[in-house]
Amino acid sequence: MSRKLRADLSSQVVEWCKEQKIDFVVVGPEDPLTKGVVDALSDAGILAFGPNKEAAELENSKAFMKDILHKYKVPTASYIRTTSPDEAKAYVEKQGL
């Protein structure tokens, strides 16, 4: 039996797993993880392998990850967040690259 699921729609995934009596799910790639599929499966009592929504965001967004590293003073390469090509170019030149 085949059924198309949108992995980013947690309710569809949970419903399908219940219908199929699935009790363990490996979730990936990043998009369904960041949409909270692991959280929804766990809340429904279905064992799920993968990071929860918040933890998945660390991998999904490099800017978010860099901000977390900076906030907690974890050593990492310097960076800026910008949407300006001129600002990005000036930053790279300032770094001597």
PDB file of N, CA and C in Angstrom:
ATOM      1  N   MET A   1       0.851  -1.178   0.000  1.00  0.00           N
ATOM      2  CA  MET A   1       0.000   0.000   0.000  1.00  0.00           C
ATOM      3  C   MET A   1       0.891   1.234   0.000  1.00  0.00           C
ATOM      4  N   SER A   2       0.631   2.122  -0.935  1.00  0.00           N
ATOM      5  CA  SER A   2       1.446   3.318  -1.072  1.00  0.00           C
ATOM      6  C   SER A   2       0.590   4.556  -0.817  1.00  0.00           C
ATOM      7  N   ARG A   3       1.203   5.512  -0.148  1.00  0.00           N
ATOM      8  CA  ARG A   3       0.509   6.770   0.128  1.00  0.00           C
ATOM      9  C   ARG A   3       1.535   7.886   0.158  1.00  0.00           C
ATOM     10  N   LYS A   4       1.253   8.966  -0.548  1.00  0.00           N
ATOM     11  CA  LYS A   4       2.156  10.113  -0.527  1.00  0.00           C
ATOM     12  C   LYS A   4       1.930  10.892   0.754  1.00  0.00           C
ATOM     13  N   LEU A   5       3.018  11.137   1.450  1.00  0.00           N
ATOM     14  CA  LEU A   5       2.960  11.921   2.687  1.00  0.00           C
ATOM     15  C   LEU A   5       3.811  13.160   2.517  1.00  0.00           C
ATOM     16  N   ARG A   6       3.366  14.226   3.113  1.00  0.00           N
ATOM     17  CA  ARG A   6       4.221  15.398   3.221  1.00  0.00           C
ATOM     18  C   ARG A   6       4.911  15.290   4.566  1.00  0.00           C
ATOM     19  N   ALA A   7       6.198  14.995   4.516  1.00  0.00           N
ATOM     20  CA  ALA A   7       6.950  14.768   5.755  1.00  0.00           C
ATOM     21  C   ALA A   7       6.995  16.000   6.636  1.00  0.00           C
ATOM     22  N   ASP A   8       6.721  17.176   6.059  1.00  0.00           N
ATOM     23  CA  ASP A   8       6.730  18.386   6.880  1.00  0.00           C
ATOM     24  C   ASP A   8       5.389  18.620   7.575  1.00  0.00           C
ATOM     25  N   LEU A   9       4.413  17.775   7.291  1.00  0.00           N
ATOM     26  CA  LEU A   9       3.120  17.857   7.974  1.00  0.00           C
ATOM     27  C   LEU A   9       3.070  16.768   9.032  1.00  0.00           C
ATOM     28  N   SER A  10       3.458  17.127  10.217  1.00  0.00           N
ATOM     29  CA  SER A  10       3.596  16.166  11.313  1.00  0.00           C
ATOM     30  C   SER A  10       2.339  15.341  11.536  1.00  0.00           C
ATOM     31  N   SER A  11       1.183  15.968  11.433  1.00  0.00           N
ATOM     32  CA  SER A  11      -0.065  15.247  11.697  1.00  0.00           C
ATOM     33  C   SER A  11      -0.286  14.118  10.696  1.00  0.00           C
ATOM     34  N   GLN A  12       0.088  14.336   9.433  1.00  0.00           N
ATOM     35  CA  GLN A  12      -0.037  13.275   8.426  1.00  0.00           C
ATOM     36  C   GLN A  12       0.890  12.109   8.741  1.00  0.00           C
ATOM     37  N   VAL A  13       2.103  12.420   9.141  1.00  0.00           N
ATOM     38  CA  VAL A  13       3.080  11.378   9.457  1.00  0.00           C
ATOM     39  C   VAL A  13       2.599  10.562  10.652  1.00  0.00           C
ATOM     40  N   VAL A  14       2.152  11.233  11.686  1.00  0.00           N
ATOM     41  CA  VAL A  14       1.663  10.539  12.884  1.00  0.00           C
ATOM     42  C   VAL A  14       0.461   9.668  12.532  1.00  0.00           C
ATOM     43  N   GLU A  15      -0.482  10.224  11.788  1.00  0.00           N
ATOM     44  CA  GLU A  15      -1.686   9.461  11.408  1.00  0.00           C
ATOM     45  C   GLU A  15      -1.311   8.210  10.619  1.00  0.00           C
ATOM     46  N   TRP A  16      -0.421   8.359   9.647  1.00  0.00           N
ATOM     47  CA  TRP A  16      -0.011   7.227   8.815  1.00  0.00           C
ATOM     48  C   TRP A  16       0.704   6.164   9.655  1.00  0.00           C
ATOM     49  N   CYS A  17       1.579   6.585  10.544  1.00  0.00           N
ATOM     50  CA  CYS A  17       2.289   5.631  11.400  1.00  0.00           C
ATOM     51  C   CYS A  17       1.313   4.849  12.278  1.00  0.00           C
ATOM     52  N   LYS A  18       0.306   5.532  12.794  1.00  0.00           N
ATOM     53  CA  LYS A  18      -0.703   4.846  13.609  1.00  0.00           C
ATOM     54  C   LYS A  18      -1.497   3.852  12.762  1.00  0.00           C
ATOM     55  N   GLU A  19      -1.895   4.276  11.548  1.00  0.00           N
ATOM     56  CA  GLU A  19      -2.645   3.391  10.654  1.00  0.00           C
ATOM     57  C   GLU A  19      -1.848   2.133  10.309  1.00  0.00           C
ATOM     58  N   GLN A  20      -0.550   2.307  10.092  1.00  0.00           N
ATOM     59  CA  GLN A  20       0.317   1.201   9.683  1.00  0.00           C
ATOM     60  C   GLN A  20       0.928   0.449  10.868  1.00  0.00           C
ATOM     61  N   LYS A  21       0.581   0.890  12.077  1.00  0.00           N
ATOM     62  CA  LYS A  21       1.110   0.294  13.309  1.00  0.00           C
ATOM     63  C   LYS A  21       2.646   0.317  13.349  1.00  0.00           C
ATOM     64  N   ILE A  22       3.181   1.452  12.943  1.00  0.00           N
ATOM     65  CA  ILE A  22       4.629   1.655  12.958  1.00  0.00           C
ATOM     66  C   ILE A  22       5.006   2.188  14.332  1.00  0.00           C
ATOM     67  N   ASP A  23       6.012   1.575  14.938  1.00  0.00           N
ATOM     68  CA  ASP A  23       6.371   1.996  16.296  1.00  0.00           C
ATOM     69  C   ASP A  23       7.777   2.589  16.401  1.00  0.00           C
ATOM     70  N   PHE A  24       8.482   2.704  15.263  1.00  0.00           N
ATOM     71  CA  PHE A  24       9.809   3.320  15.277  1.00  0.00           C
ATOM     72  C   PHE A  24      10.039   4.004  13.931  1.00  0.00           C
ATOM     73  N   VAL A  25      10.453   5.275  13.978  1.00  0.00           N
ATOM     74  CA  VAL A  25      10.652   6.060  12.760  1.00  0.00           C
ATOM     75  C   VAL A  25      12.003   6.766  12.832  1.00  0.00           C
ATOM     76  N   VAL A  26      12.763   6.670  11.750  1.00  0.00           N
ATOM     77  CA  VAL A  26      13.992   7.450  11.600  1.00  0.00           C
ATOM     78  C   VAL A  26      13.627   8.639  10.728  1.00  0.00           C
ATOM     79  N   VAL A  27      13.773   9.841  11.277  1.00  0.00           N
ATOM     80  CA  VAL A  27      13.321  11.048  10.584  1.00  0.00           C
ATOM     81  C   VAL A  27      14.494  11.757   9.926  1.00  0.00           C
ATOM     82  N   GLY A  28      14.306  12.178   8.704  1.00  0.00           N
ATOM     83  CA  GLY A  28      15.275  12.959   7.965  1.00  0.00           C
ATOM     84  C   GLY A  28      14.717  13.225   6.584  1.00  0.00           C
ATOM     85  N   PRO A  29      15.250  14.131   5.864  1.00  0.00           N
ATOM     86  CA  PRO A  29      16.366  15.035   6.131  1.00  0.00           C
ATOM     87  C   PRO A  29      15.957  16.214   7.022  1.00  0.00           C
ATOM     88  N   GLU A  30      16.662  17.329   6.862  1.00  0.00           N
ATOM     89  CA  GLU A  30      16.497  18.456   7.782  1.00  0.00           C
ATOM     90  C   GLU A  30      15.098  19.051   7.817  1.00  0.00           C
ATOM     91  N   ASP A  31      14.431  19.182   6.682  1.00  0.00           N
ATOM     92  CA  ASP A  31      13.153  19.891   6.656  1.00  0.00           C
ATOM     93  C   ASP A  31      12.119  19.300   7.611  1.00  0.00           C
ATOM     94  N   PRO A  32      11.829  18.000   7.564  1.00  0.00           N
ATOM     95  CA  PRO A  32      10.851  17.485   8.525  1.00  0.00           C
ATOM     96  C   PRO A  32      11.340  17.582   9.975  1.00  0.00           C
ATOM     97  N   LEU A  33      12.644  17.516  10.166  1.00  0.00           N
ATOM     98  CA  LEU A  33      13.182  17.657  11.519  1.00  0.00           C
ATOM     99  C   LEU A  33      12.898  19.053  12.062  1.00  0.00           C
ATOM    100  N   THR A  34      13.150  20.077  11.233  1.00  0.00           N
ATOM    101  CA  THR A  34      12.932  21.449  11.685  1.00  0.00           C
ATOM    102  C   THR A  34      11.450  21.801  11.769  1.00  0.00           C
ATOM    103  N   LYS A  35      10.611  20.997  11.156  1.00  0.00           N
ATOM    104  CA  LYS A  35       9.155  21.209  11.245  1.00  0.00           C
ATOM    105  C   LYS A  35       8.562  20.511  12.472  1.00  0.00           C
ATOM    106  N   GLY A  36       9.383  19.747  13.213  1.00  0.00           N
ATOM    107  CA  GLY A  36       8.920  19.149  14.454  1.00  0.00           C
ATOM    108  C   GLY A  36       8.319  17.762  14.331  1.00  0.00           C
ATOM    109  N   VAL A  37       8.666  17.016  13.276  1.00  0.00           N
ATOM    110  CA  VAL A  37       8.102  15.677  13.107  1.00  0.00           C
ATOM    111  C   VAL A  37       8.511  14.761  14.261  1.00  0.00           C
ATOM    112  N   VAL A  38       9.750  14.836  14.705  1.00  0.00           N
ATOM    113  CA  VAL A  38      10.186  13.990  15.823  1.00  0.00           C
ATOM    114  C   VAL A  38       9.379  14.316  17.079  1.00  0.00           C
ATOM    115  N   ASP A  39       9.164  15.595  17.310  1.00  0.00           N
ATOM    116  CA  ASP A  39       8.380  16.018  18.475  1.00  0.00           C
ATOM    117  C   ASP A  39       6.961  15.446  18.414  1.00  0.00           C
ATOM    118  N   ALA A  40       6.335  15.556  17.241  1.00  0.00           N
ATOM    119  CA  ALA A  40       4.955  15.077  17.077  1.00  0.00           C
ATOM    120  C   ALA A  40       4.866  13.562  17.249  1.00  0.00           C
ATOM    121  N   LEU A  41       5.815  12.841  16.677  1.00  0.00           N
ATOM    122  CA  LEU A  41       5.829  11.386  16.831  1.00  0.00           C
ATOM    123  C   LEU A  41       6.004  11.010  18.299  1.00  0.00           C
ATOM    124  N   SER A  42       6.944  11.643  18.953  1.00  0.00           N
ATOM    125  CA  SER A  42       7.190  11.358  20.375  1.00  0.00           C
ATOM    126  C   SER A  42       5.956  11.668  21.218  1.00  0.00           C
ATOM    127  N   ASP A  43       5.317  12.798  20.941  1.00  0.00           N
ATOM    128  CA  ASP A  43       4.102  13.177  21.671  1.00  0.00           C
ATOM    129  C   ASP A  43       2.988  12.149  21.472  1.00  0.00           C
ATOM    130  N   ALA A  44       3.009  11.484  20.307  1.00  0.00           N
ATOM    131  CA  ALA A  44       1.985  10.476  20.004  1.00  0.00           C
ATOM    132  C   ALA A  44       2.376   9.094  20.527  1.00  0.00           C
ATOM    133  N   GLY A  45       3.526   9.011  21.196  1.00  0.00           N
ATOM    134  CA  GLY A  45       3.964   7.731  21.753  1.00  0.00           C
ATOM    135  C   GLY A  45       4.676   6.835  20.755  1.00  0.00           C
ATOM    136  N   ILE A  46       5.123   7.412  19.641  1.00  0.00           N
ATOM    137  CA  ILE A  46       5.850   6.648  18.619  1.00  0.00           C
ATOM    138  C   ILE A  46       7.331   6.977  18.764  1.00  0.00           C
ATOM    139  N   LEU A  47       8.146   5.959  18.932  1.00  0.00           N
ATOM    140  CA  LEU A  47       9.585   6.151  19.090  1.00  0.00           C
ATOM    141  C   LEU A  47      10.162   6.740  17.807  1.00  0.00           C
ATOM    142  N   ALA A  48      10.895   7.843  17.929  1.00  0.00           N
ATOM    143  CA  ALA A  48      11.459   8.520  16.763  1.00  0.00           C
ATOM    144  C   ALA A  48      12.939   8.796  16.993  1.00  0.00           C
ATOM    145  N   PHE A  49      13.738   8.538  15.953  1.00  0.00           N
ATOM    146  CA  PHE A  49      15.168   8.801  16.003  1.00  0.00           C
ATOM    147  C   PHE A  49      15.442  10.074  15.221  1.00  0.00           C
ATOM    148  N   GLY A  50      15.996  11.061  15.889  1.00  0.00           N
ATOM    149  CA  GLY A  50      16.334  12.327  15.268  1.00  0.00           C
ATOM    150  C   GLY A  50      16.219  13.423  16.307  1.00  0.00           C
ATOM    151  N   PRO A  51      16.828  14.572  16.030  1.00  0.00           N
ATOM    152  CA  PRO A  51      16.755  15.668  16.990  1.00  0.00           C
ATOM    153  C   PRO A  51      15.370  16.298  17.015  1.00  0.00           C
ATOM    154  N   ASN A  52      15.029  16.891  18.160  1.00  0.00           N
ATOM    155  CA  ASN A  52      13.759  17.613  18.235  1.00  0.00           C
ATOM    156  C   ASN A  52      13.860  18.887  17.393  1.00  0.00           C
ATOM    157  N   LYS A  53      12.758  19.599  17.298  1.00  0.00           N
ATOM    158  CA  LYS A  53      12.679  20.781  16.433  1.00  0.00           C
ATOM    159  C   LYS A  53      13.758  21.814  16.762  1.00  0.00           C
ATOM    160  N   GLU A  54      13.927  22.104  18.047  1.00  0.00           N
ATOM    161  CA  GLU A  54      14.903  23.124  18.437  1.00  0.00           C
ATOM    162  C   GLU A  54      16.337  22.699  18.115  1.00  0.00           C
ATOM    163  N   ALA A  55      16.662  21.448  18.399  1.00  0.00           N
ATOM    164  CA  ALA A  55      18.018  20.967  18.126  1.00  0.00           C
ATOM    165  C   ALA A  55      18.289  20.905  16.628  1.00  0.00           C
ATOM    166  N   ALA A  56      17.290  20.571  15.843  1.00  0.00           N
ATOM    167  CA  ALA A  56      17.458  20.488  14.392  1.00  0.00           C
ATOM    168  C   ALA A  56      17.786  21.852  13.793  1.00  0.00           C
ATOM    169  N   GLU A  57      17.324  22.903  14.433  1.00  0.00           N
ATOM    170  CA  GLU A  57      17.576  24.248  13.928  1.00  0.00           C
ATOM    171  C   GLU A  57      19.070  24.581  13.949  1.00  0.00           C
ATOM    172  N   LEU A  58      19.813  23.967  14.853  1.00  0.00           N
ATOM    173  CA  LEU A  58      21.265  24.199  14.908  1.00  0.00           C
ATOM    174  C   LEU A  58      21.933  23.776  13.610  1.00  0.00           C
ATOM    175  N   GLU A  59      21.484  22.694  13.016  1.00  0.00           N
ATOM    176  CA  GLU A  59      22.044  22.219  11.752  1.00  0.00           C
ATOM    177  C   GLU A  59      21.429  22.944  10.566  1.00  0.00           C
ATOM    178  N   ASN A  60      20.161  23.254  10.670  1.00  0.00           N
ATOM    179  CA  ASN A  60      19.446  23.836   9.540  1.00  0.00           C
ATOM    180  C   ASN A  60      19.896  25.265   9.227  1.00  0.00           C
ATOM    181  N   SER A  61      20.173  26.048  10.248  1.00  0.00           N
ATOM    182  CA  SER A  61      20.522  27.454  10.043  1.00  0.00           C
ATOM    183  C   SER A  61      21.929  27.731  10.555  1.00  0.00           C
ATOM    184  N   LYS A  62      22.824  27.968   9.626  1.00  0.00           N
ATOM    185  CA  LYS A  62      24.213  28.265  10.018  1.00  0.00           C
ATOM    186  C   LYS A  62      24.278  29.571  10.800  1.00  0.00           C
ATOM    187  N   ALA A  63      23.453  30.542  10.432  1.00  0.00           N
ATOM    188  CA  ALA A  63      23.453  31.820  11.152  1.00  0.00           C
ATOM    189  C   ALA A  63      22.970  31.626  12.586  1.00  0.00           C
ATOM    190  N   PHE A  64      21.917  30.838  12.763  1.00  0.00           N
ATOM    191  CA  PHE A  64      21.416  30.551  14.099  1.00  0.00           C
ATOM    192  C   PHE A  64      22.494  29.862  14.932  1.00  0.00           C
ATOM    193  N   MET A  65      23.175  28.889  14.325  1.00  0.00           N
ATOM    194  CA  MET A  65      24.233  28.152  15.026  1.00  0.00           C
ATOM    195  C   MET A  65      25.364  29.099  15.437  1.00  0.00           C
ATOM    196  N   LYS A  66      25.767  29.955  14.522  1.00  0.00           N
ATOM    197  CA  LYS A  66      26.837  30.900  14.841  1.00  0.00           C
ATOM    198  C   LYS A  66      26.415  31.835  15.981  1.00  0.00           C
ATOM    199  N   ASP A  67      25.151  32.274  15.968  1.00  0.00           N
ATOM    200  CA  ASP A  67      24.665  33.139  17.041  1.00  0.00           C
ATOM    201  C   ASP A  67      24.698  32.420  18.392  1.00  0.00           C
ATOM    202  N   ILE A  68      24.348  31.150  18.406  1.00  0.00           N
ATOM    203  CA  ILE A  68      24.397  30.354  19.645  1.00  0.00           C
ATOM    204  C   ILE A  68      25.843  30.218  20.122  1.00  0.00           C
ATOM    205  N   LEU A  69      26.739  29.893  19.208  1.00  0.00           N
ATOM    206  CA  LEU A  69      28.153  29.764  19.583  1.00  0.00           C
ATOM    207  C   LEU A  69      28.679  31.075  20.160  1.00  0.00           C
ATOM    208  N   HIS A  70      28.337  32.176  19.522  1.00  0.00           N
ATOM    209  CA  HIS A  70      28.781  33.489  20.002  1.00  0.00           C
ATOM    210  C   HIS A  70      28.193  33.794  21.383  1.00  0.00           C
ATOM    211  N   LYS A  71      26.900  33.530  21.540  1.00  0.00           N
ATOM    212  CA  LYS A  71      26.218  33.814  22.802  1.00  0.00           C
ATOM    213  C   LYS A  71      26.884  33.106  23.976  1.00  0.00           C
ATOM    214  N   TYR A  72      27.290  31.850  23.769  1.00  0.00           N
ATOM    215  CA  TYR A  72      27.870  31.064  24.855  1.00  0.00           C
ATOM    216  C   TYR A  72      29.401  31.031  24.818  1.00  0.00           C
ATOM    217  N   LYS A  73      29.967  31.936  24.018  1.00  0.00           N
ATOM    218  CA  LYS A  73      31.420  32.113  23.946  1.00  0.00           C
ATOM    219  C   LYS A  73      32.165  30.824  23.572  1.00  0.00           C
ATOM    220  N   VAL A  74      31.587  30.084  22.643  1.00  0.00           N
ATOM    221  CA  VAL A  74      32.228  28.879  22.108  1.00  0.00           C
ATOM    222  C   VAL A  74      33.116  29.326  20.952  1.00  0.00           C
ATOM    223  N   PRO A  75      34.400  28.951  20.966  1.00  0.00           N
ATOM    224  CA  PRO A  75      35.294  29.380  19.890  1.00  0.00           C
ATOM    225  C   PRO A  75      34.786  28.933  18.513  1.00  0.00           C
ATOM    226  N   THR A  76      34.772  29.885  17.596  1.00  0.00           N
ATOM    227  CA  THR A  76      34.354  29.624  16.219  1.00  0.00           C
ATOM    228  C   THR A  76      34.939  30.717  15.333  1.00  0.00           C
ATOM    229  N   ALA A  77      34.965  30.482  14.051  1.00  0.00           N
ATOM    230  CA  ALA A  77      35.465  31.494  13.125  1.00  0.00           C
ATOM    231  C   ALA A  77      34.582  32.736  13.187  1.00  0.00           C
ATOM    232  N   SER A  78      35.174  33.882  12.916  1.00  0.00           N
ATOM    233  CA  SER A  78      34.406  35.123  12.938  1.00  0.00           C
ATOM    234  C   SER A  78      33.382  35.119  11.800  1.00  0.00           C
ATOM    235  N   TYR A  79      32.348  35.938  11.955  1.00  0.00           N
ATOM    236  CA  TYR A  79      31.284  35.987  10.959  1.00  0.00           C
ATOM    237  C   TYR A  79      30.484  37.266  11.108  1.00  0.00           C
ATOM    238  N   ILE A  80      29.704  37.567  10.102  1.00  0.00           N
ATOM    239  CA  ILE A  80      28.691  38.610  10.182  1.00  0.00           C
ATOM    240  C   ILE A  80      27.432  38.064   9.514  1.00  0.00           C
ATOM    241  N   ARG A  81      26.314  38.665   9.865  1.00  0.00           N
ATOM    242  CA  ARG A  81      25.055  38.363   9.180  1.00  0.00           C
ATOM    243  C   ARG A  81      24.700  39.605   8.375  1.00  0.00           C
ATOM    244  N   THR A  82      24.576  39.428   7.075  1.00  0.00           N
ATOM    245  CA  THR A  82      24.250  40.555   6.215  1.00  0.00           C
ATOM    246  C   THR A  82      23.545  40.069   4.952  1.00  0.00           C
ATOM    247  N   THR A  83      22.781  40.946   4.375  1.00  0.00           N
ATOM    248  CA  THR A  83      22.179  40.672   3.066  1.00  0.00           C
ATOM    249  C   THR A  83      22.752  41.618   2.022  1.00  0.00           C
ATOM    250  N   SER A  84      23.718  42.415   2.442  1.00  0.00           N
ATOM    251  CA  SER A  84      24.327  43.412   1.557  1.00  0.00           C
ATOM    252  C   SER A  84      25.613  42.864   0.934  1.00  0.00           C
ATOM    253  N   PRO A  85      25.666  42.746  -0.389  1.00  0.00           N
ATOM    254  CA  PRO A  85      26.909  42.300  -1.038  1.00  0.00           C
ATOM    255  C   PRO A  85      28.088  43.214  -0.715  1.00  0.00           C
ATOM    256  N   ASP A  86      27.838  44.524  -0.655  1.00  0.00           N
ATOM    257  CA  ASP A  86      28.930  45.461  -0.358  1.00  0.00           C
ATOM    258  C   ASP A  86      29.457  45.255   1.060  1.00  0.00           C
ATOM    259  N   GLU A  87      28.557  45.062   2.014  1.00  0.00           N
ATOM    260  CA  GLU A  87      28.968  44.821   3.396  1.00  0.00           C
ATOM    261  C   GLU A  87      29.737  43.503   3.507  1.00  0.00           C
ATOM    262  N   ALA A  88      29.283  42.485   2.801  1.00  0.00           N
ATOM    263  CA  ALA A  88      29.965  41.186   2.822  1.00  0.00           C
ATOM    264  C   ALA A  88      31.366  41.311   2.230  1.00  0.00           C
ATOM    265  N   LYS A  89      31.474  42.014   1.115  1.00  0.00           N
ATOM    266  CA  LYS A  89      32.783  42.203   0.480  1.00  0.00           C
ATOM    267  C   LYS A  89      33.731  42.964   1.411  1.00  0.00           C
ATOM    268  N   ALA A  90      33.242  44.022   2.033  1.00  0.00           N
ATOM    269  CA  ALA A  90      34.077  44.807   2.955  1.00  0.00           C
ATOM    270  C   ALA A  90      34.536  43.949   4.128  1.00  0.00           C
ATOM    271  N   TYR A  91      33.648  43.092   4.625  1.00  0.00           N
ATOM    272  CA  TYR A  91      34.006  42.214   5.744  1.00  0.00           C
ATOM    273  C   TYR A  91      35.111  41.243   5.336  1.00  0.00           C
ATOM    274  N   VAL A  92      34.974  40.639   4.171  1.00  0.00           N
ATOM    275  CA  VAL A  92      35.981  39.689   3.700  1.00  0.00           C
ATOM    276  C   VAL A  92      37.323  40.394   3.517  1.00  0.00           C
ATOM    277  N   GLU A  93      37.294  41.579   2.948  1.00  0.00           N
ATOM    278  CA  GLU A  93      38.531  42.338   2.743  1.00  0.00           C
ATOM    279  C   GLU A  93      39.161  42.687   4.086  1.00  0.00           C
ATOM    280  N   LYS A  94      38.352  43.065   5.075  1.00  0.00           N
ATOM    281  CA  LYS A  94      38.835  43.401   6.405  1.00  0.00           C
ATOM    282  C   LYS A  94      39.505  42.180   7.064  1.00  0.00           C
ATOM    283  N   GLN A  95      38.998  40.994   6.779  1.00  0.00           N
ATOM    284  CA  GLN A  95      39.561  39.781   7.344  1.00  0.00           C
ATOM    285  C   GLN A  95      40.879  39.382   6.673  1.00  0.00           C
ATOM    286  N   GLY A  96      41.200  40.037   5.559  1.00  0.00           N
ATOM    287  CA  GLY A  96      42.441  39.732   4.847  1.00  0.00           C
ATOM    288  C   GLY A  96      42.349  38.488   3.985  1.00  0.00           C
ATOM    289  N   LEU A  97      41.168  38.183   3.538  1.00  0.00           N
ATOM    290  CA  LEU A  97      40.980  37.001   2.695  1.00  0.00           C
ATOM    291  C   LEU A  97      40.947  37.361   1.235  1.00  0.00           C
TER     292      LEU A  97
END
